[in-house]
């Protein structure tokens, strides 16, 4: 009987530790889907008003699916950062916001250096901000909720 109590105590301790990580990851993946949809719709809207998304290096046009894939990839990177900070930081929400805003600012440099026309450059800058406005507040709020317990 005592052995069962010890195992249950350890298991419940492990569950309470991994549960916040799973909850954060789940929230992050839902936010990732929302960011992918929002970014792709914003890119489609930009195309509808005449933005060609042609990048001079190679002369290729960025397809709408490319926006979804890149948004999804970097959103997952953001989730991994948030999970790591939740696990190893004393102030994960604050550090996540600083890190994510810094990385978002850095992500604005390539469109400026791409040599694309003004409409494409402006649209690409805006499209970097769309997923940031979805992911950063969602993950920061989720980090605060999980550490305030």
PDB file of C-alpha atoms in Angstrom:
ATOM      1  CA  UNK A   1       0.000   0.000   0.000  1.00  0.00           C
ATOM      2  CA  UNK A   2       2.795   2.433   0.848  1.00  0.00           C
ATOM      3  CA  UNK A   3       4.593   1.655  -2.408  1.00  0.00           C
ATOM      4  CA  UNK A   4       1.509   2.693  -4.355  1.00  0.00           C
ATOM      5  CA  UNK A   5       1.387   6.012  -2.518  1.00  0.00           C
ATOM      6  CA  UNK A   6       5.011   6.734  -3.370  1.00  0.00           C
ATOM      7  CA  UNK A   7       4.536   5.933  -7.049  1.00  0.00           C
ATOM      8  CA  UNK A   8       1.341   7.999  -7.244  1.00  0.00           C
ATOM      9  CA  UNK A   9       3.119  10.931  -5.617  1.00  0.00           C
ATOM     10  CA  UNK A  10       5.974  10.787  -8.087  1.00  0.00           C
ATOM     11  CA  UNK A  11       3.667  10.333 -11.065  1.00  0.00           C
ATOM     12  CA  UNK A  12       1.508  13.271 -10.062  1.00  0.00           C
ATOM     13  CA  UNK A  13       4.630  15.396  -9.628  1.00  0.00           C
ATOM     14  CA  UNK A  14       5.785  14.480 -13.105  1.00  0.00           C
ATOM     15  CA  UNK A  15       2.349  15.137 -14.563  1.00  0.00           C
ATOM     16  CA  UNK A  16       2.126  18.608 -13.056  1.00  0.00           C
ATOM     17  CA  UNK A  17       5.544  19.429 -14.516  1.00  0.00           C
ATOM     18  CA  UNK A  18       4.916  18.154 -18.054  1.00  0.00           C
ATOM     19  CA  UNK A  19       1.300  19.316 -18.236  1.00  0.00           C
ATOM     20  CA  UNK A  20       2.204  23.022 -18.519  1.00  0.00           C
ATOM     21  CA  UNK A  21       4.670  22.162 -21.300  1.00  0.00           C
ATOM     22  CA  UNK A  22       2.023  20.212 -23.206  1.00  0.00           C
ATOM     23  CA  UNK A  23      -0.547  22.954 -22.668  1.00  0.00           C
ATOM     24  CA  UNK A  24       1.874  25.582 -23.946  1.00  0.00           C
ATOM     25  CA  UNK A  25       2.719  23.454 -26.969  1.00  0.00           C
ATOM     26  CA  UNK A  26      -0.979  22.857 -27.714  1.00  0.00           C
ATOM     27  CA  UNK A  27      -1.786  26.551 -27.440  1.00  0.00           C
ATOM     28  CA  UNK A  28       1.235  27.290 -29.605  1.00  0.00           C
ATOM     29  CA  UNK A  29       0.185  24.904 -32.340  1.00  0.00           C
ATOM     30  CA  UNK A  30      -3.318  26.381 -32.468  1.00  0.00           C
ATOM     31  CA  UNK A  31      -1.771  29.859 -32.674  1.00  0.00           C
ATOM     32  CA  UNK A  32       0.548  28.574 -35.421  1.00  0.00           C
ATOM     33  CA  UNK A  33      -2.417  27.477 -37.507  1.00  0.00           C
ATOM     34  CA  UNK A  34      -4.077  30.867 -36.956  1.00  0.00           C
ATOM     35  CA  UNK A  35      -0.847  32.680 -37.896  1.00  0.00           C
ATOM     36  CA  UNK A  36      -0.472  30.565 -41.043  1.00  0.00           C
ATOM     37  CA  UNK A  37      -4.035  31.307 -42.141  1.00  0.00           C
ATOM     38  CA  UNK A  38      -3.781  35.028 -41.325  1.00  0.00           C
ATOM     39  CA  UNK A  39      -0.463  35.438 -43.131  1.00  0.00           C
ATOM     40  CA  UNK A  40      -1.604  33.523 -46.198  1.00  0.00           C
ATOM     41  CA  UNK A  41      -4.854  35.516 -46.366  1.00  0.00           C
ATOM     42  CA  UNK A  42      -2.924  38.783 -45.993  1.00  0.00           C
ATOM     43  CA  UNK A  43      -0.558  37.701 -48.793  1.00  0.00           C
ATOM     44  CA  UNK A  44      -3.531  36.787 -50.994  1.00  0.00           C
ATOM     45  CA  UNK A  45      -5.070  40.185 -50.295  1.00  0.00           C
ATOM     46  CA  UNK A  46      -1.791  41.889 -51.193  1.00  0.00           C
ATOM     47  CA  UNK A  47      -1.668  39.916 -54.443  1.00  0.00           C
ATOM     48  CA  UNK A  48      -5.259  40.890 -55.189  1.00  0.00           C
ATOM     49  CA  UNK A  49      -4.329  44.575 -55.002  1.00  0.00           C
ATOM     50  CA  UNK A  50      -1.325  44.125 -57.288  1.00  0.00           C
ATOM     51  CA  UNK A  51       1.698  43.066 -55.216  1.00  0.00           C
ATOM     52  CA  UNK A  52       3.671  40.593 -57.316  1.00  0.00           C
ATOM     53  CA  UNK A  53       6.001  39.147 -54.618  1.00  0.00           C
ATOM     54  CA  UNK A  54       8.741  38.833 -57.214  1.00  0.00           C
ATOM     55  CA  UNK A  55      12.196  38.764 -55.675  1.00  0.00           C
ATOM     56  CA  UNK A  56      14.903  39.950 -58.108  1.00  0.00           C
ATOM     57  CA  UNK A  57      17.422  37.308 -56.995  1.00  0.00           C
ATOM     58  CA  UNK A  58      16.384  34.603 -59.452  1.00  0.00           C
ATOM     59  CA  UNK A  59      13.278  36.498 -60.576  1.00  0.00           C
ATOM     60  CA  UNK A  60      10.909  34.035 -58.969  1.00  0.00           C
ATOM     61  CA  UNK A  61       7.591  34.888 -57.393  1.00  0.00           C
ATOM     62  CA  UNK A  62       6.904  33.754 -53.821  1.00  0.00           C
ATOM     63  CA  UNK A  63       3.871  31.423 -53.924  1.00  0.00           C
ATOM     64  CA  UNK A  64       1.077  31.733 -51.349  1.00  0.00           C
ATOM     65  CA  UNK A  65       1.918  28.277 -50.040  1.00  0.00           C
ATOM     66  CA  UNK A  66       5.431  29.555 -49.326  1.00  0.00           C
ATOM     67  CA  UNK A  67       4.040  32.095 -46.884  1.00  0.00           C
ATOM     68  CA  UNK A  68       2.148  29.380 -45.016  1.00  0.00           C
ATOM     69  CA  UNK A  69       5.149  27.035 -44.847  1.00  0.00           C
ATOM     70  CA  UNK A  70       7.628  29.666 -43.664  1.00  0.00           C
ATOM     71  CA  UNK A  71       5.124  31.046 -41.131  1.00  0.00           C
ATOM     72  CA  UNK A  72       4.478  27.555 -39.790  1.00  0.00           C
ATOM     73  CA  UNK A  73       8.174  26.726 -39.511  1.00  0.00           C
ATOM     74  CA  UNK A  74       9.178  29.879 -37.663  1.00  0.00           C
ATOM     75  CA  UNK A  75       6.091  29.750 -35.444  1.00  0.00           C
ATOM     76  CA  UNK A  76       7.138  26.273 -34.335  1.00  0.00           C
ATOM     77  CA  UNK A  77      10.613  27.664 -33.629  1.00  0.00           C
ATOM     78  CA  UNK A  78       8.870  30.229 -31.404  1.00  0.00           C
ATOM     79  CA  UNK A  79       7.007  27.469 -29.580  1.00  0.00           C
ATOM     80  CA  UNK A  80      10.279  25.618 -28.958  1.00  0.00           C
ATOM     81  CA  UNK A  81      11.807  28.808 -27.531  1.00  0.00           C
ATOM     82  CA  UNK A  82       8.757  29.349 -25.310  1.00  0.00           C
ATOM     83  CA  UNK A  83       8.830  25.745 -24.048  1.00  0.00           C
ATOM     84  CA  UNK A  84      12.558  26.017 -23.301  1.00  0.00           C
ATOM     85  CA  UNK A  85      12.040  29.258 -21.408  1.00  0.00           C
ATOM     86  CA  UNK A  86       9.131  27.791 -19.446  1.00  0.00           C
ATOM     87  CA  UNK A  87      11.347  24.887 -18.479  1.00  0.00           C
ATOM     88  CA  UNK A  88      14.554  26.769 -17.644  1.00  0.00           C
ATOM     89  CA  UNK A  89      13.799  30.440 -16.997  1.00  0.00           C
ATOM     90  CA  UNK A  90      12.624  32.120 -13.811  1.00  0.00           C
ATOM     91  CA  UNK A  91      10.720  34.717 -15.893  1.00  0.00           C
ATOM     92  CA  UNK A  92       9.757  32.918 -19.099  1.00  0.00           C
ATOM     93  CA  UNK A  93       7.077  35.336 -20.361  1.00  0.00           C
ATOM     94  CA  UNK A  94       9.279  38.410 -20.060  1.00  0.00           C
ATOM     95  CA  UNK A  95      12.259  36.705 -21.677  1.00  0.00           C
ATOM     96  CA  UNK A  96      10.102  35.245 -24.425  1.00  0.00           C
ATOM     97  CA  UNK A  97       8.696  38.645 -25.373  1.00  0.00           C
ATOM     98  CA  UNK A  98      12.186  40.175 -25.492  1.00  0.00           C
ATOM     99  CA  UNK A  99      13.535  37.307 -27.563  1.00  0.00           C
ATOM    100  CA  UNK A 100      10.578  37.153 -29.950  1.00  0.00           C
ATOM    101  CA  UNK A 101      10.474  40.910 -30.541  1.00  0.00           C
ATOM    102  CA  UNK A 102      14.235  40.922 -31.199  1.00  0.00           C
ATOM    103  CA  UNK A 103      13.950  38.027 -33.651  1.00  0.00           C
ATOM    104  CA  UNK A 104      11.001  39.719 -35.365  1.00  0.00           C
ATOM    105  CA  UNK A 105      13.061  42.903 -35.780  1.00  0.00           C
ATOM    106  CA  UNK A 106      15.920  40.880 -37.269  1.00  0.00           C
ATOM    107  CA  UNK A 107      13.480  39.174 -39.655  1.00  0.00           C
ATOM    108  CA  UNK A 108      12.639  42.573 -41.147  1.00  0.00           C
ATOM    109  CA  UNK A 109      16.157  42.969 -42.559  1.00  0.00           C
ATOM    110  CA  UNK A 110      16.028  40.448 -45.467  1.00  0.00           C
ATOM    111  CA  UNK A 111      13.003  42.068 -47.169  1.00  0.00           C
ATOM    112  CA  UNK A 112      14.827  45.400 -47.021  1.00  0.00           C
ATOM    113  CA  UNK A 113      17.906  43.865 -48.666  1.00  0.00           C
ATOM    114  CA  UNK A 114      16.019  41.762 -51.236  1.00  0.00           C
ATOM    115  CA  UNK A 115      16.008  44.385 -53.970  1.00  0.00           C
ATOM    116  CA  UNK A 116      12.296  43.839 -54.574  1.00  0.00           C
ATOM    117  CA  UNK A 117      10.092  46.721 -55.639  1.00  0.00           C
ATOM    118  CA  UNK A 118       8.587  49.004 -53.028  1.00  0.00           C
ATOM    119  CA  UNK A 119       5.170  47.307 -53.002  1.00  0.00           C
ATOM    120  CA  UNK A 120       6.681  43.850 -52.519  1.00  0.00           C
ATOM    121  CA  UNK A 121       9.117  45.047 -49.844  1.00  0.00           C
ATOM    122  CA  UNK A 122       6.357  46.832 -47.939  1.00  0.00           C
ATOM    123  CA  UNK A 123       4.064  43.807 -48.169  1.00  0.00           C
ATOM    124  CA  UNK A 124       6.828  41.459 -47.005  1.00  0.00           C
ATOM    125  CA  UNK A 125       7.554  43.707 -44.024  1.00  0.00           C
ATOM    126  CA  UNK A 126       3.873  43.689 -43.105  1.00  0.00           C
ATOM    127  CA  UNK A 127       3.667  39.932 -43.586  1.00  0.00           C
ATOM    128  CA  UNK A 128       6.482  39.468 -41.074  1.00  0.00           C
ATOM    129  CA  UNK A 129       4.433  41.381 -38.527  1.00  0.00           C
ATOM    130  CA  UNK A 130       1.184  39.432 -39.051  1.00  0.00           C
ATOM    131  CA  UNK A 131       2.331  36.154 -37.461  1.00  0.00           C
ATOM    132  CA  UNK A 132       4.258  38.072 -34.794  1.00  0.00           C
ATOM    133  CA  UNK A 133       1.037  39.774 -33.699  1.00  0.00           C
ATOM    134  CA  UNK A 134      -0.609  36.359 -33.406  1.00  0.00           C
ATOM    135  CA  UNK A 135       2.202  34.307 -31.872  1.00  0.00           C
ATOM    136  CA  UNK A 136       3.948  36.656 -29.445  1.00  0.00           C
ATOM    137  CA  UNK A 137       0.932  37.735 -27.361  1.00  0.00           C
ATOM    138  CA  UNK A 138      -0.583  34.239 -27.398  1.00  0.00           C
ATOM    139  CA  UNK A 139       2.576  32.499 -26.218  1.00  0.00           C
ATOM    140  CA  UNK A 140       3.436  35.252 -23.707  1.00  0.00           C
ATOM    141  CA  UNK A 141      -0.056  35.045 -22.194  1.00  0.00           C
ATOM    142  CA  UNK A 142       0.193  31.265 -22.068  1.00  0.00           C
ATOM    143  CA  UNK A 143       3.588  31.500 -20.339  1.00  0.00           C
ATOM    144  CA  UNK A 144       2.183  33.915 -17.750  1.00  0.00           C
ATOM    145  CA  UNK A 145      -0.807  31.644 -17.093  1.00  0.00           C
ATOM    146  CA  UNK A 146       1.410  28.608 -16.581  1.00  0.00           C
ATOM    147  CA  UNK A 147       3.869  30.332 -14.233  1.00  0.00           C
ATOM    148  CA  UNK A 148       1.313  32.184 -12.091  1.00  0.00           C
ATOM    149  CA  UNK A 149       0.013  28.962 -10.561  1.00  0.00           C
TER     150      UNK A 149
END
